Amino acid sequence: MPHLRFRAVEFDNVKAMSTALVDELQPLMACPREDFTVEHVSTTFIFDGEVSDAYPFVEVLWFDRGQEVQDKVAEVITRAVREELEDAELDVAVIFTALSPTAYYDNGRHY
């Protein structure tokens, strides 16, 4: 925890940015590096019955750390994706889902 899920970003790009991204996010989120999960989700976007291109979409599942931290995390992720894809104007969606510690279990025990 936290989990970062990347869609509409190629596997090699997610892999290439993963170390530096976690390095930058770890102090913001105040949790150990080994608690991060970075996931590449292979997906196909569809619009009006046709396969369509999509802009990068990053889902962050985490224990809420407040609006200020959330804003900073969104900025870090957006910048990292834009730098990796070499497009400073690229639209990047970052969506947060706050999880409840009592609903998150590791080895049968909640946080």
C-alpha atoms as an extended CHARMM CRD file, in Angstrom:
* protein
*
       111  EXT
         1         1  MET       CA              0.0000000000        0.0000000000        0.0000000000  PROA      1               0.0000000000
         2         2  PRO       CA             -0.2190000000        2.3600000000       -1.8420000000  PROA      2               0.0000000000
         3         3  HSD       CA             -1.0760000000        0.7760000000       -5.1990000000  PROA      3               0.0000000000
         4         4  LEU       CA             -0.4720000000        2.6450000000       -8.4630000000  PROA      4               0.0000000000
         5         5  ARG       CA             -2.2270000000        1.2320000000      -11.5190000000  PROA      5               0.0000000000
         6         6  PHE       CA             -1.2220000000        2.5530000000      -14.9430000000  PROA      6               0.0000000000
         7         7  ARG       CA             -3.4750000000        2.3640000000      -17.9990000000  PROA      7               0.0000000000
         8         8  ALA       CA             -2.7450000000        3.6680000000      -21.5140000000  PROA      8               0.0000000000
         9         9  VAL       CA              0.9700000000        3.7310000000      -20.7110000000  PROA      9               0.0000000000
        10        10  GLU       CA              3.1820000000        1.0820000000      -22.2880000000  PROA      10              0.0000000000
        11        11  PHE       CA              4.6880000000       -1.5630000000      -19.9930000000  PROA      11              0.0000000000
        12        12  ASP       CA              8.2710000000       -0.5040000000      -20.7420000000  PROA      12              0.0000000000
        13        13  ASN       CA              7.4400000000        3.1130000000      -19.8570000000  PROA      13              0.0000000000
        14        14  VAL       CA              5.8910000000        2.1290000000      -16.5240000000  PROA      14              0.0000000000
        15        15  LYS       CA              8.8820000000       -0.0660000000      -15.7750000000  PROA      15              0.0000000000
        16        16  ALA       CA             11.3480000000        2.6950000000      -16.7200000000  PROA      16              0.0000000000
        17        17  MET       CA              9.7650000000        5.3070000000      -14.4570000000  PROA      17              0.0000000000
        18        18  SER       CA              8.8890000000        3.0340000000      -11.5140000000  PROA      18              0.0000000000
        19        19  THR       CA             12.0640000000        3.3920000000       -9.4300000000  PROA      19              0.0000000000
        20        20  ALA       CA             12.3860000000        7.1740000000       -9.6310000000  PROA      20              0.0000000000
        21        21  LEU       CA              8.6350000000        7.6000000000       -9.1430000000  PROA      21              0.0000000000
        22        22  VAL       CA              8.5860000000        5.5580000000       -5.9410000000  PROA      22              0.0000000000
        23        23  ASP       CA             11.7530000000        7.3600000000       -4.7920000000  PROA      23              0.0000000000
        24        24  GLU       CA              9.9070000000       10.6610000000       -5.0670000000  PROA      24              0.0000000000
        25        25  LEU       CA              6.5570000000        9.4650000000       -3.7010000000  PROA      25              0.0000000000
        26        26  GLN       CA              7.9050000000        7.5490000000       -0.7030000000  PROA      26              0.0000000000
        27        27  PRO       CA              8.7040000000       10.5910000000        1.4750000000  PROA      27              0.0000000000
        28        28  LEU       CA              5.4480000000       12.3240000000        0.4640000000  PROA      28              0.0000000000
        29        29  MET       CA              3.3810000000        9.3170000000        1.4680000000  PROA      29              0.0000000000
        30        30  ALA       CA              5.5230000000        8.5050000000        4.5110000000  PROA      30              0.0000000000
        31        31  CYS       CA              5.5020000000        4.7510000000        4.0270000000  PROA      31              0.0000000000
        32        32  PRO       CA              8.2230000000        2.1780000000        3.3380000000  PROA      32              0.0000000000
        33        33  ARG       CA              9.3150000000        1.6030000000       -0.2840000000  PROA      33              0.0000000000
        34        34  GLU       CA              8.4410000000       -2.0670000000       -0.0310000000  PROA      34              0.0000000000
        35        35  ASP       CA              4.7880000000       -1.1400000000        0.6200000000  PROA      35              0.0000000000
        36        36  PHE       CA              4.3840000000        0.3480000000       -2.8780000000  PROA      36              0.0000000000
        37        37  THR       CA              2.8430000000       -1.6430000000       -5.7080000000  PROA      37              0.0000000000
        38        38  VAL       CA              3.2540000000       -0.3950000000       -9.2680000000  PROA      38              0.0000000000
        39        39  GLU       CA              1.0270000000       -2.1890000000      -11.7490000000  PROA      39              0.0000000000
        40        40  HSD       CA              0.7210000000       -2.0330000000      -15.5240000000  PROA      40              0.0000000000
        41        41  VAL       CA             -2.8420000000       -2.7220000000      -16.6300000000  PROA      41              0.0000000000
        42        42  SER       CA             -3.1900000000       -3.8020000000      -20.2330000000  PROA      42              0.0000000000
        43        43  THR       CA             -6.4980000000       -2.4570000000      -21.4430000000  PROA      43              0.0000000000
        44        44  THR       CA             -8.3670000000       -1.4450000000      -24.5480000000  PROA      44              0.0000000000
        45        45  PHE       CA            -10.4290000000        1.7290000000      -24.6580000000  PROA      45              0.0000000000
        46        46  ILE       CA            -13.5930000000        1.8200000000      -26.7430000000  PROA      46              0.0000000000
        47        47  PHE       CA            -15.6640000000        4.7560000000      -27.9740000000  PROA      47              0.0000000000
        48        48  ASP       CA            -18.7730000000        4.4760000000      -30.1510000000  PROA      48              0.0000000000
        49        49  GLY       CA            -18.1310000000        0.8390000000      -30.9290000000  PROA      49              0.0000000000
        50        50  GLU       CA            -14.5320000000        1.4020000000      -32.0300000000  PROA      50              0.0000000000
        51        51  VAL       CA            -11.1670000000        0.9440000000      -30.3700000000  PROA      51              0.0000000000
        52        52  SER       CA             -9.8870000000        4.3780000000      -29.4300000000  PROA      52              0.0000000000
        53        53  ASP       CA             -6.7330000000        5.9490000000      -28.1340000000  PROA      53              0.0000000000
        54        54  ALA       CA             -6.7260000000        7.1060000000      -24.5560000000  PROA      54              0.0000000000
        55        55  TYR       CA             -4.5740000000        9.4110000000      -22.5330000000  PROA      55              0.0000000000
        56        56  PRO       CA             -2.6290000000        8.0400000000      -19.5520000000  PROA      56              0.0000000000
        57        57  PHE       CA             -4.8050000000        7.1040000000      -16.6190000000  PROA      57              0.0000000000
        58        58  VAL       CA             -3.2470000000        6.4160000000      -13.2200000000  PROA      58              0.0000000000
        59        59  GLU       CA             -5.3160000000        5.0680000000      -10.3690000000  PROA      59              0.0000000000
        60        60  VAL       CA             -3.9420000000        5.4580000000       -6.8490000000  PROA      60              0.0000000000
        61        61  LEU       CA             -5.4090000000        3.2260000000       -4.1520000000  PROA      61              0.0000000000
        62        62  TRP       CA             -4.2160000000        4.3410000000       -0.7310000000  PROA      62              0.0000000000
        63        63  PHE       CA             -5.0330000000        5.3140000000        2.8180000000  PROA      63              0.0000000000
        64        64  ASP       CA             -6.0670000000        8.9710000000        2.6190000000  PROA      64              0.0000000000
        65        65  ARG       CA             -3.2780000000       11.3750000000        3.5210000000  PROA      65              0.0000000000
        66        66  GLY       CA             -5.1710000000       14.6400000000        3.1130000000  PROA      66              0.0000000000
        67        67  GLN       CA             -5.7210000000       17.0520000000        0.2400000000  PROA      67              0.0000000000
        68        68  GLU       CA             -2.3000000000       18.6960000000        0.3680000000  PROA      68              0.0000000000
        69        69  VAL       CA             -0.4320000000       15.3860000000        0.0490000000  PROA      69              0.0000000000
        70        70  GLN       CA             -2.8870000000       14.1600000000       -2.5640000000  PROA      70              0.0000000000
        71        71  ASP       CA             -2.3010000000       17.2830000000       -4.6710000000  PROA      71              0.0000000000
        72        72  LYS       CA              1.4780000000       16.8180000000       -4.4750000000  PROA      72              0.0000000000
        73        73  VAL       CA              1.2420000000       13.1200000000       -5.3580000000  PROA      73              0.0000000000
        74        74  ALA       CA             -0.9200000000       13.9350000000       -8.3960000000  PROA      74              0.0000000000
        75        75  GLU       CA              1.6410000000       16.5240000000       -9.5330000000  PROA      75              0.0000000000
        76        76  VAL       CA              4.5410000000       14.0740000000       -9.1340000000  PROA      76              0.0000000000
        77        77  ILE       CA              2.7540000000       11.3300000000      -11.0750000000  PROA      77              0.0000000000
        78        78  THR       CA              1.6530000000       13.7050000000      -13.8470000000  PROA      78              0.0000000000
        79        79  ARG       CA              5.1650000000       15.1020000000      -14.2540000000  PROA      79              0.0000000000
        80        80  ALA       CA              6.7300000000       11.6120000000      -14.2650000000  PROA      80              0.0000000000
        81        81  VAL       CA              4.3660000000       10.3560000000      -16.9700000000  PROA      81              0.0000000000
        82        82  ARG       CA              4.8630000000       13.4520000000      -19.1230000000  PROA      82              0.0000000000
        83        83  GLU       CA              8.6490000000       13.2180000000      -18.8020000000  PROA      83              0.0000000000
        84        84  GLU       CA              8.7090000000        9.5020000000      -19.5830000000  PROA      84              0.0000000000
        85        85  LEU       CA              6.4640000000        9.9530000000      -22.6240000000  PROA      85              0.0000000000
        86        86  GLU       CA              8.3220000000       13.1370000000      -23.6220000000  PROA      86              0.0000000000
        87        87  ASP       CA              5.1970000000       15.2620000000      -23.9370000000  PROA      87              0.0000000000
        88        88  ALA       CA              4.9810000000       18.2540000000      -21.5890000000  PROA      88              0.0000000000
        89        89  GLU       CA              1.3670000000       18.9930000000      -22.5930000000  PROA      89              0.0000000000
        90        90  LEU       CA              0.0090000000       15.4370000000      -22.4150000000  PROA      90              0.0000000000
        91        91  ASP       CA             -3.3120000000       15.0050000000      -20.6160000000  PROA      91              0.0000000000
        92        92  VAL       CA             -2.8030000000       12.6830000000      -17.6470000000  PROA      92              0.0000000000
        93        93  ALA       CA             -5.6410000000       11.5530000000      -15.3870000000  PROA      93              0.0000000000
        94        94  VAL       CA             -4.7680000000       10.6780000000      -11.7950000000  PROA      94              0.0000000000
        95        95  ILE       CA             -7.6260000000        9.2840000000       -9.7520000000  PROA      95              0.0000000000
        96        96  PHE       CA             -7.4660000000        8.5190000000       -6.0370000000  PROA      96              0.0000000000
        97        97  THR       CA             -9.4530000000        5.8660000000       -4.2340000000  PROA      97              0.0000000000
        98        98  ALA       CA             -9.1970000000        6.0880000000       -0.4540000000  PROA      98              0.0000000000
        99        99  LEU       CA             -9.2470000000        2.7270000000        1.2540000000  PROA      99              0.0000000000
       100       100  SER       CA            -10.3180000000        2.1180000000        4.8170000000  PROA      100             0.0000000000
       101       101  PRO       CA             -7.6110000000        0.5160000000        6.9670000000  PROA      101             0.0000000000
       102       102  THR       CA            -10.2200000000       -1.7440000000        8.5690000000  PROA      102             0.0000000000
       103       103  ALA       CA            -11.2100000000       -3.0450000000        5.1130000000  PROA      103             0.0000000000
       104       104  TYR       CA             -7.6080000000       -3.7440000000        3.9840000000  PROA      104             0.0000000000
       105       105  TYR       CA             -6.1710000000       -7.0600000000        5.1100000000  PROA      105             0.0000000000
       106       106  ASP       CA             -2.6430000000       -8.4500000000        5.0280000000  PROA      106             0.0000000000
       107       107  ASN       CA             -2.4410000000      -12.1060000000        5.9990000000  PROA      107             0.0000000000
       108       108  GLY       CA             -5.9090000000      -12.0970000000        7.5010000000  PROA      108             0.0000000000
       109       109  ARG       CA             -5.4030000000       -8.9700000000        9.6360000000  PROA      109             0.0000000000
       110       110  HSD       CA             -6.6170000000       -5.4870000000        8.8740000000  PROA      110             0.0000000000
       111       111  TYR       CA             -4.5940000000       -2.3610000000        9.4560000000  PROA      111             0.0000000000
